[in-house]
Structure formats: structure tokens, C-alpha cells
XYZ file of C-alpha atoms in Angstrom:
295
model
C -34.611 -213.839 -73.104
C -35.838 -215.817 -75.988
C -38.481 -218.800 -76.620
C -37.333 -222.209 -75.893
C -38.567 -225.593 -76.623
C -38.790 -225.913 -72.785
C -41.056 -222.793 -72.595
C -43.411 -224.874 -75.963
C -43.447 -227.749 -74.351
C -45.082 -226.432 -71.285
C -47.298 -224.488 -73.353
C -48.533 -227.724 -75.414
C -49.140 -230.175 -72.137
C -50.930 -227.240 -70.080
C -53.001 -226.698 -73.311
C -53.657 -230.758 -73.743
C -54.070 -231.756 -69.799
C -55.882 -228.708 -68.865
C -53.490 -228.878 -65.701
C -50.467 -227.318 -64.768
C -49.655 -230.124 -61.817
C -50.145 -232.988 -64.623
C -47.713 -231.348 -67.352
C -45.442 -230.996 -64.802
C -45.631 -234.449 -64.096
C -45.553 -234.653 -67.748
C -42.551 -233.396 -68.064
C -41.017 -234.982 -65.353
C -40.415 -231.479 -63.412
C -42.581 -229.249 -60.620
C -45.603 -227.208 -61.090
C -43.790 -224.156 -60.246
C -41.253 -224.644 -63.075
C -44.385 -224.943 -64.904
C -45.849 -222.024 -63.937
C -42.467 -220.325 -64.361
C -42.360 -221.056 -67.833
C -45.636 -220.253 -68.739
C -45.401 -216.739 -67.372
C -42.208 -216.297 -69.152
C -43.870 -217.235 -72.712
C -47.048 -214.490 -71.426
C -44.758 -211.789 -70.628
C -42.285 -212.830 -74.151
C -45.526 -212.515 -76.079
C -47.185 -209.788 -74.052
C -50.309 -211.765 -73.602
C -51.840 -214.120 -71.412
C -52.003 -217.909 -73.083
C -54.410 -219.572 -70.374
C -57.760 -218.652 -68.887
C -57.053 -219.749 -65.339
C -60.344 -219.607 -64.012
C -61.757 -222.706 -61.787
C -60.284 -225.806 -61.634
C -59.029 -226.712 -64.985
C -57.011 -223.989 -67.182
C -58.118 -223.332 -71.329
C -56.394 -221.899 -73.602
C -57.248 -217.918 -74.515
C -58.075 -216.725 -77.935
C -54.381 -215.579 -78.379
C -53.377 -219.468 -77.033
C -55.625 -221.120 -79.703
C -54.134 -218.858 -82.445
C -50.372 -220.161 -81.083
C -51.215 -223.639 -80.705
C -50.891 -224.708 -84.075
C -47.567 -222.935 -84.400
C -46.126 -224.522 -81.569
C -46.758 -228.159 -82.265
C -45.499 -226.952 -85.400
C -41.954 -225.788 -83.707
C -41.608 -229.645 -81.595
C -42.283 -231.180 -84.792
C -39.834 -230.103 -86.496
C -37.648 -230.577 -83.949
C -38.850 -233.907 -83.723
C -38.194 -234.144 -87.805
C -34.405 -232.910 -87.408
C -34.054 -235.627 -84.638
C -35.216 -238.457 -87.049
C -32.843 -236.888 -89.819
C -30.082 -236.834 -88.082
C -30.246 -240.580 -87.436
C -29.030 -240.395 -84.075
C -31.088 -242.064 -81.987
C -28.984 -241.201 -78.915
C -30.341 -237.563 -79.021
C -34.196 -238.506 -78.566
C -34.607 -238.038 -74.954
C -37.535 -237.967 -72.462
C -40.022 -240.645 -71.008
C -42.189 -242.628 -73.220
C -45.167 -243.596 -71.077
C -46.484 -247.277 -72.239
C -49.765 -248.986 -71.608
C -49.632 -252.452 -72.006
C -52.637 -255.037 -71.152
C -51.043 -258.161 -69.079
C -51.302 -260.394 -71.867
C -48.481 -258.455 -73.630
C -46.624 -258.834 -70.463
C -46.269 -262.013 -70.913
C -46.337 -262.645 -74.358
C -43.272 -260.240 -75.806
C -42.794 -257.127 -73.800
C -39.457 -257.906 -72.572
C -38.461 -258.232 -75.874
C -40.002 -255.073 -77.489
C -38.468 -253.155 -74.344
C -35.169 -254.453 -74.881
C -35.139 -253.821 -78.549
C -36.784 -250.353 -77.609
C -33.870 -249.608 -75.231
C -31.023 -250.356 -78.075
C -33.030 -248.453 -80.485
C -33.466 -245.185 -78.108
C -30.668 -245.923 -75.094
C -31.740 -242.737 -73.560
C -35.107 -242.903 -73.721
C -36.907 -244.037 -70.630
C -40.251 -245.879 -69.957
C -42.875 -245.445 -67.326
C -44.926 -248.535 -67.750
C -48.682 -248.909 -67.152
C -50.512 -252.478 -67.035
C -54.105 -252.305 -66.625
C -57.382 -253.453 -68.769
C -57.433 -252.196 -72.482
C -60.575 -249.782 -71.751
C -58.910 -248.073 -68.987
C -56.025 -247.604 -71.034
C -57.332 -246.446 -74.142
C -59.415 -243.948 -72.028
C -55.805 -242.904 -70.764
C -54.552 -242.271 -74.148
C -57.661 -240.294 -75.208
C -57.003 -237.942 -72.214
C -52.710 -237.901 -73.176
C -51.639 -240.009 -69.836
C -49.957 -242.373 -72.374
C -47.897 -241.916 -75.313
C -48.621 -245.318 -76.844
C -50.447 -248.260 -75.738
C -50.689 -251.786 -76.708
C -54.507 -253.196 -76.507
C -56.758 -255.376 -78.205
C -60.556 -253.650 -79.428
C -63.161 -252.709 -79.516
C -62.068 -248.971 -79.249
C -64.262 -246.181 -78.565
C -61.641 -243.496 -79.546
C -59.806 -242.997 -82.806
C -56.070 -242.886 -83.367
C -53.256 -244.197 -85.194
C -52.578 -247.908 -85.572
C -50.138 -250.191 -86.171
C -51.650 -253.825 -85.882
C -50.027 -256.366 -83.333
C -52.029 -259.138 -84.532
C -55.196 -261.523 -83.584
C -54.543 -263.449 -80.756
C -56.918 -266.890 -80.083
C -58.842 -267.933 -76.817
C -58.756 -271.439 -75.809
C -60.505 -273.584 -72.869
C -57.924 -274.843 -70.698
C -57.593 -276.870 -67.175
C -55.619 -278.734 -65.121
C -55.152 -282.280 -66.104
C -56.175 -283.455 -62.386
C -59.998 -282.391 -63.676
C -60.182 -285.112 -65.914
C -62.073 -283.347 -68.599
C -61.460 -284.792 -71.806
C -63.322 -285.119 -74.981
C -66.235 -283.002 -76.758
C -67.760 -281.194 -74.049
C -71.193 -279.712 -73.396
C -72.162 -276.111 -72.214
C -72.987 -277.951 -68.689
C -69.889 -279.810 -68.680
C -67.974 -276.378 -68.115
C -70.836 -275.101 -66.127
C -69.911 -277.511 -63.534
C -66.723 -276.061 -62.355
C -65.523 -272.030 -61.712
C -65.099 -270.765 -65.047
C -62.102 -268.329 -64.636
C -62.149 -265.245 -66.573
C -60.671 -261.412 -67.545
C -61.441 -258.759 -65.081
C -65.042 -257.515 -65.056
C -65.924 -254.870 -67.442
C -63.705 -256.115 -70.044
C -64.348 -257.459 -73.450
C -64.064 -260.971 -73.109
C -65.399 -261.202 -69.830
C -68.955 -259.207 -71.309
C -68.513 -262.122 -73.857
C -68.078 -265.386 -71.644
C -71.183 -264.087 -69.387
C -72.903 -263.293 -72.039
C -72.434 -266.991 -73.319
C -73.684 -268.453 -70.121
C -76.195 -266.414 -68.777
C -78.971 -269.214 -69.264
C -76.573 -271.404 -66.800
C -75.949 -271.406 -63.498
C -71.840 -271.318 -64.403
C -70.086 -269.616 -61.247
C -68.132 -267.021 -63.323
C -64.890 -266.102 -61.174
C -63.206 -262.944 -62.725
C -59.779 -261.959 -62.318
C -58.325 -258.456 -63.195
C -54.854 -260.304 -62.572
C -54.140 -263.135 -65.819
C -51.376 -264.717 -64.137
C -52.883 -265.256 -60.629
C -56.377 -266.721 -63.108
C -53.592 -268.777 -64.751
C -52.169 -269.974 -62.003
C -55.414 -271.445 -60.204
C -55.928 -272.705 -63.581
C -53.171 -274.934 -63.243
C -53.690 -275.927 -59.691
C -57.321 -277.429 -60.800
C -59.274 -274.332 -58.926
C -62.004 -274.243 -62.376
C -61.777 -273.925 -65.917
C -60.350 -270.912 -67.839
C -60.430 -269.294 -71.155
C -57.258 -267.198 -71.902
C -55.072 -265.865 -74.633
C -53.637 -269.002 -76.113
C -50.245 -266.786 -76.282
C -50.532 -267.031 -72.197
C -50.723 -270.542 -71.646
C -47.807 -272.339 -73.749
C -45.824 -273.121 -71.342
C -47.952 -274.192 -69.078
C -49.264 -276.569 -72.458
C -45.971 -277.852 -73.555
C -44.997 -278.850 -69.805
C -48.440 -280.674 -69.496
C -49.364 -278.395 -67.024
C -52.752 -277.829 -68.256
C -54.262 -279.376 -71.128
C -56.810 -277.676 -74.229
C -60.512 -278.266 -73.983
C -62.697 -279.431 -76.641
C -65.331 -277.090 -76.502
C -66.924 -275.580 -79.822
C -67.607 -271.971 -78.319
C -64.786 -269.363 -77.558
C -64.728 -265.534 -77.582
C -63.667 -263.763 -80.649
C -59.792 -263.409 -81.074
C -58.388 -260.393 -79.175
C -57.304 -258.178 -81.350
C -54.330 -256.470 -80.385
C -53.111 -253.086 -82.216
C -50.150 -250.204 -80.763
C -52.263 -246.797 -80.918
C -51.240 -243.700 -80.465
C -52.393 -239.804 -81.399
C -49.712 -238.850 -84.534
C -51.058 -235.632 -84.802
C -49.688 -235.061 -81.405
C -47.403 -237.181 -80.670
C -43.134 -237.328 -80.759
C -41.675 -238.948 -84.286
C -40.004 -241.851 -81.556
C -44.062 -242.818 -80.727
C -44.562 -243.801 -83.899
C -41.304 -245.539 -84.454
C -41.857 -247.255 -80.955
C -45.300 -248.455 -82.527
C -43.645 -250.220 -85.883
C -41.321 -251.499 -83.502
C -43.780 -253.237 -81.323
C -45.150 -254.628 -84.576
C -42.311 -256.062 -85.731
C -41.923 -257.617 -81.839
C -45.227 -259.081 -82.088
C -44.909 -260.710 -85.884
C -41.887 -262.377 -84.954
C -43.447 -263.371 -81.842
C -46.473 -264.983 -83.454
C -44.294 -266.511 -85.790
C -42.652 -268.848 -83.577
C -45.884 -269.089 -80.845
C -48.809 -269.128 -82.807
């Protein structure tokens, strides 16, 4: 029996999820297959690779000494992959975190354009708030996510762009002209989830006022009410064009917004698959040509 990339991979995802039940999930297989392979590698080499004590596994002195070389192995796999211009032969799940405002800005189109670059290349979508998913990266859940800052962790970035916040409400409110802090006050101001960045900004922005903040970790349902006159909102501008052009709502004059959201693909290249990265220029191209006609 010899080494396989099968046997690497398992080594590398053990060694970065501390688990053996989330690299099989990983790896889109079972935790015995897992284990299989790992004690095929141990009795190959003649050593153990993992310190299995308690709940979480670590690598051994002999598994740190490997690590490098392994990672070393998939890359150049990886590298003959990307030589070999045959994007047909990259295979495997690429595991996406997206915020919803990408959702419905331009991830059909990135995922389409992703599927004819890589046609056997699946994707397990996440949609959740930009901390949560950044956190997910950090900890390898996600290959690649799409979020606006501030970040606490660093990785590799491609930027997607700066994306405005605008005031908007249904025309049946009847608020028109230069408005005062007050003005808004006077209705639910709809928001982002709690916890996130823009939300921390709008409260922080009325806290001397007795505004009813109503947050919503779901941007279309806080659109919707939006348009059905149920308070005031401040959202991506990318969100609400539609809803714009058809006169659905309509932009308030107000001077104050929160900062721009500023959206960037991230992703850990010292770690990751060549395809990550090339998924991550793609979404940057997505999102420039996006802007170009929306913005």
C-alpha cells in the first residue's frame, strides 16, 4: 500500500478541525473512513500522527513535522490542476458564505458563471450575518466567503466593492422632504439583525431618541414591511432598486446614514485549493460588473 491524496487529505482536515466527525463531513464521507485512513497513514509511517486524548484530537510531534509536507503534496496537486487548464478535473465541494445582501444583489450570477467555470464543482451554500461567517472561515467551515467589514481575522482578499445605505419607505407614509432625527423617530425604524455592524451603528445614532428600533436578521422580510408602510428602513441601496424603479418605495432625505458596507471575498491562501482563489477573482469580476450597471 502506498500514500494517497485521500490518506493527505484526511490528515490535513483532522489536523485543521481538530475533529475526525467534521473532516469527514469535510470531505463529504464517514468518520470511520476517516479513521480508516488515518490509521493507514500511522501504520505507512510507523508512527502515530494525532494525540487523541479528550475531546478534540492535535497533532503529535511527528504530525507537526509532516504537516508542512503534506499541504505541500495537495498543492501541487492543486498547481498541476491549474496547469493543465482543465477545469473539468477540479472536483469537490466549495463551501460559500454569503451575507443576504449578496443574495440578492449578484449571486445567481457569480454561481452560474462559477458552475461554467468548474462544471463539477459543487457548492454548499451558507447565508448568515458577516460576523458569524467570518468566525466560520477562521475555524475552516467555509472555503470562501463574501462579507462586508470590519473583520477581526486576517486573510486573503479580493475586494467586491463599497456598497451605500439609503433611508427608504413606502410612499403611503408620506414622508417627503429634508427630514429631522424625530421625523424618523416617529415610525419603526427597520434594521440588520442585532449584533451586526450596521445595526451597532443605527442604535448607536439614536440612542438619545426614543426611535423603536425593529431588527431583522432576515433583509427581505425587513424589505418587504418596508414596502407595505410597517416603518422606515435603511438598507443596502443594491437591495432596494426594484422596489425604487417600480415606485414601490421611495429615498429619504435624511443627512445621516451608516458607513458604506464594505464588501470583500476572503479566504485563507495559505490553506486553501488554487479553485478558492480563482472563485474569489471571479466573484470580483461578478460584483464590478454588477455595480456597473446598479450603482
Amino acid at each position: 500500500m502506498v500514500v494517497t491524496f485521500k490518506h493527505l487529505e484526511a490528515f490535513v482536515w483532522v489536523a485543521d478541525l481538530t475533529s475526525f466527525v467534521r473532516a469527514s463531513e469535510r470531505l463529504n464521507t464517514t468518520q470511520p473512513n476517516i479513521s480508516s485512513r488515518i490509521a493507514t497513514l500511522e501504520g505507512l509511517i510507523g508512527t502515530p500522527l494525532f494525540d487523541r486524548n479528550g475531546a478534540k484530537v492535535h497533532l503529535t510531534s511527528k504530525g507537526q513535522q509532516l504537516m508542512s509536507h503534506a499541504r505541500a503534496v495537495l498543492a501541487a496537486r492543486d498547481q498541476f490542476l491549474q496547469a493543465a487548464d482543465e477545469k473539468a478535473l477540479t472536483q469537490g465541494i466549495l463551501r460559500l458564505g454569503v451575507t443576504e445582501m449578496i443574495v440578492h444583489a449578484w449571486l445567481r450570477t457569480f454561481t452560474l458563471a462559477l458552475k461554467a467555470m468548474f462544471p463539477n464543482l459543487a457548492v454548499e451554500l451558507t447565508v448568515d450575518m458577516a460576523a458569524e461567517l467570518e468566525r466560520c472561515l477562521h475555524a475552516r467551515q467555509l472555503d470562501l466567503a463574501l462579507i462586508n467589514g470590519p473583520f477581526q481575522y486576517p486573510a486573503t482578499s479580493e475586494p467586491l466593492g463599497r456598497y451605500p445605505m439609503i433611508w427608504v419607505a413606502a410612499p403611503s407614509l408620506g414622508l417627503s422632504g429634508p427630514l429631522r432625527t424625530e421625523d424618523l423617530a416617529a415610525h419603526p425604524i427597520l434594521t440588520h439583525a442585532r449584533g451586526s455592524w450596521p445595526h451597532r451603528l443605527v442604535a448607536d445614532h439614536f440612542h438619545v431618541r426614543s426611535a423603536r428600533l425593529v431588527p431583522s436578521s432576515n433583509l427581505a422580510a425587513c424589505l418587504q414591511m418596508t414596502v407595505d408602510g410597517m416603518g422606515v428602513a435603511v438598507l443596502p441601496k443594491a437591495m432596494a432598486n426594484r422596489e425604487l424603479a417600480e415606485g414601490a418605495l421611495v429615498t429619504l432625505d435624511y443627512p445621516w446614514t451608516p458607513d458604506d458596507l464594505d464588501f470583500q471575498a476572503r479566504y485563507q491562501s495559505e490553506k486553501a485549493p488554487g479553485h478558492v482563489a480563482k472563485a474569489a477573482s471571479l466573484a470580483a469580476q461578478v460584483a464590478t460588473d454588477f455595480a456597473a450597471v446598479n450603482q
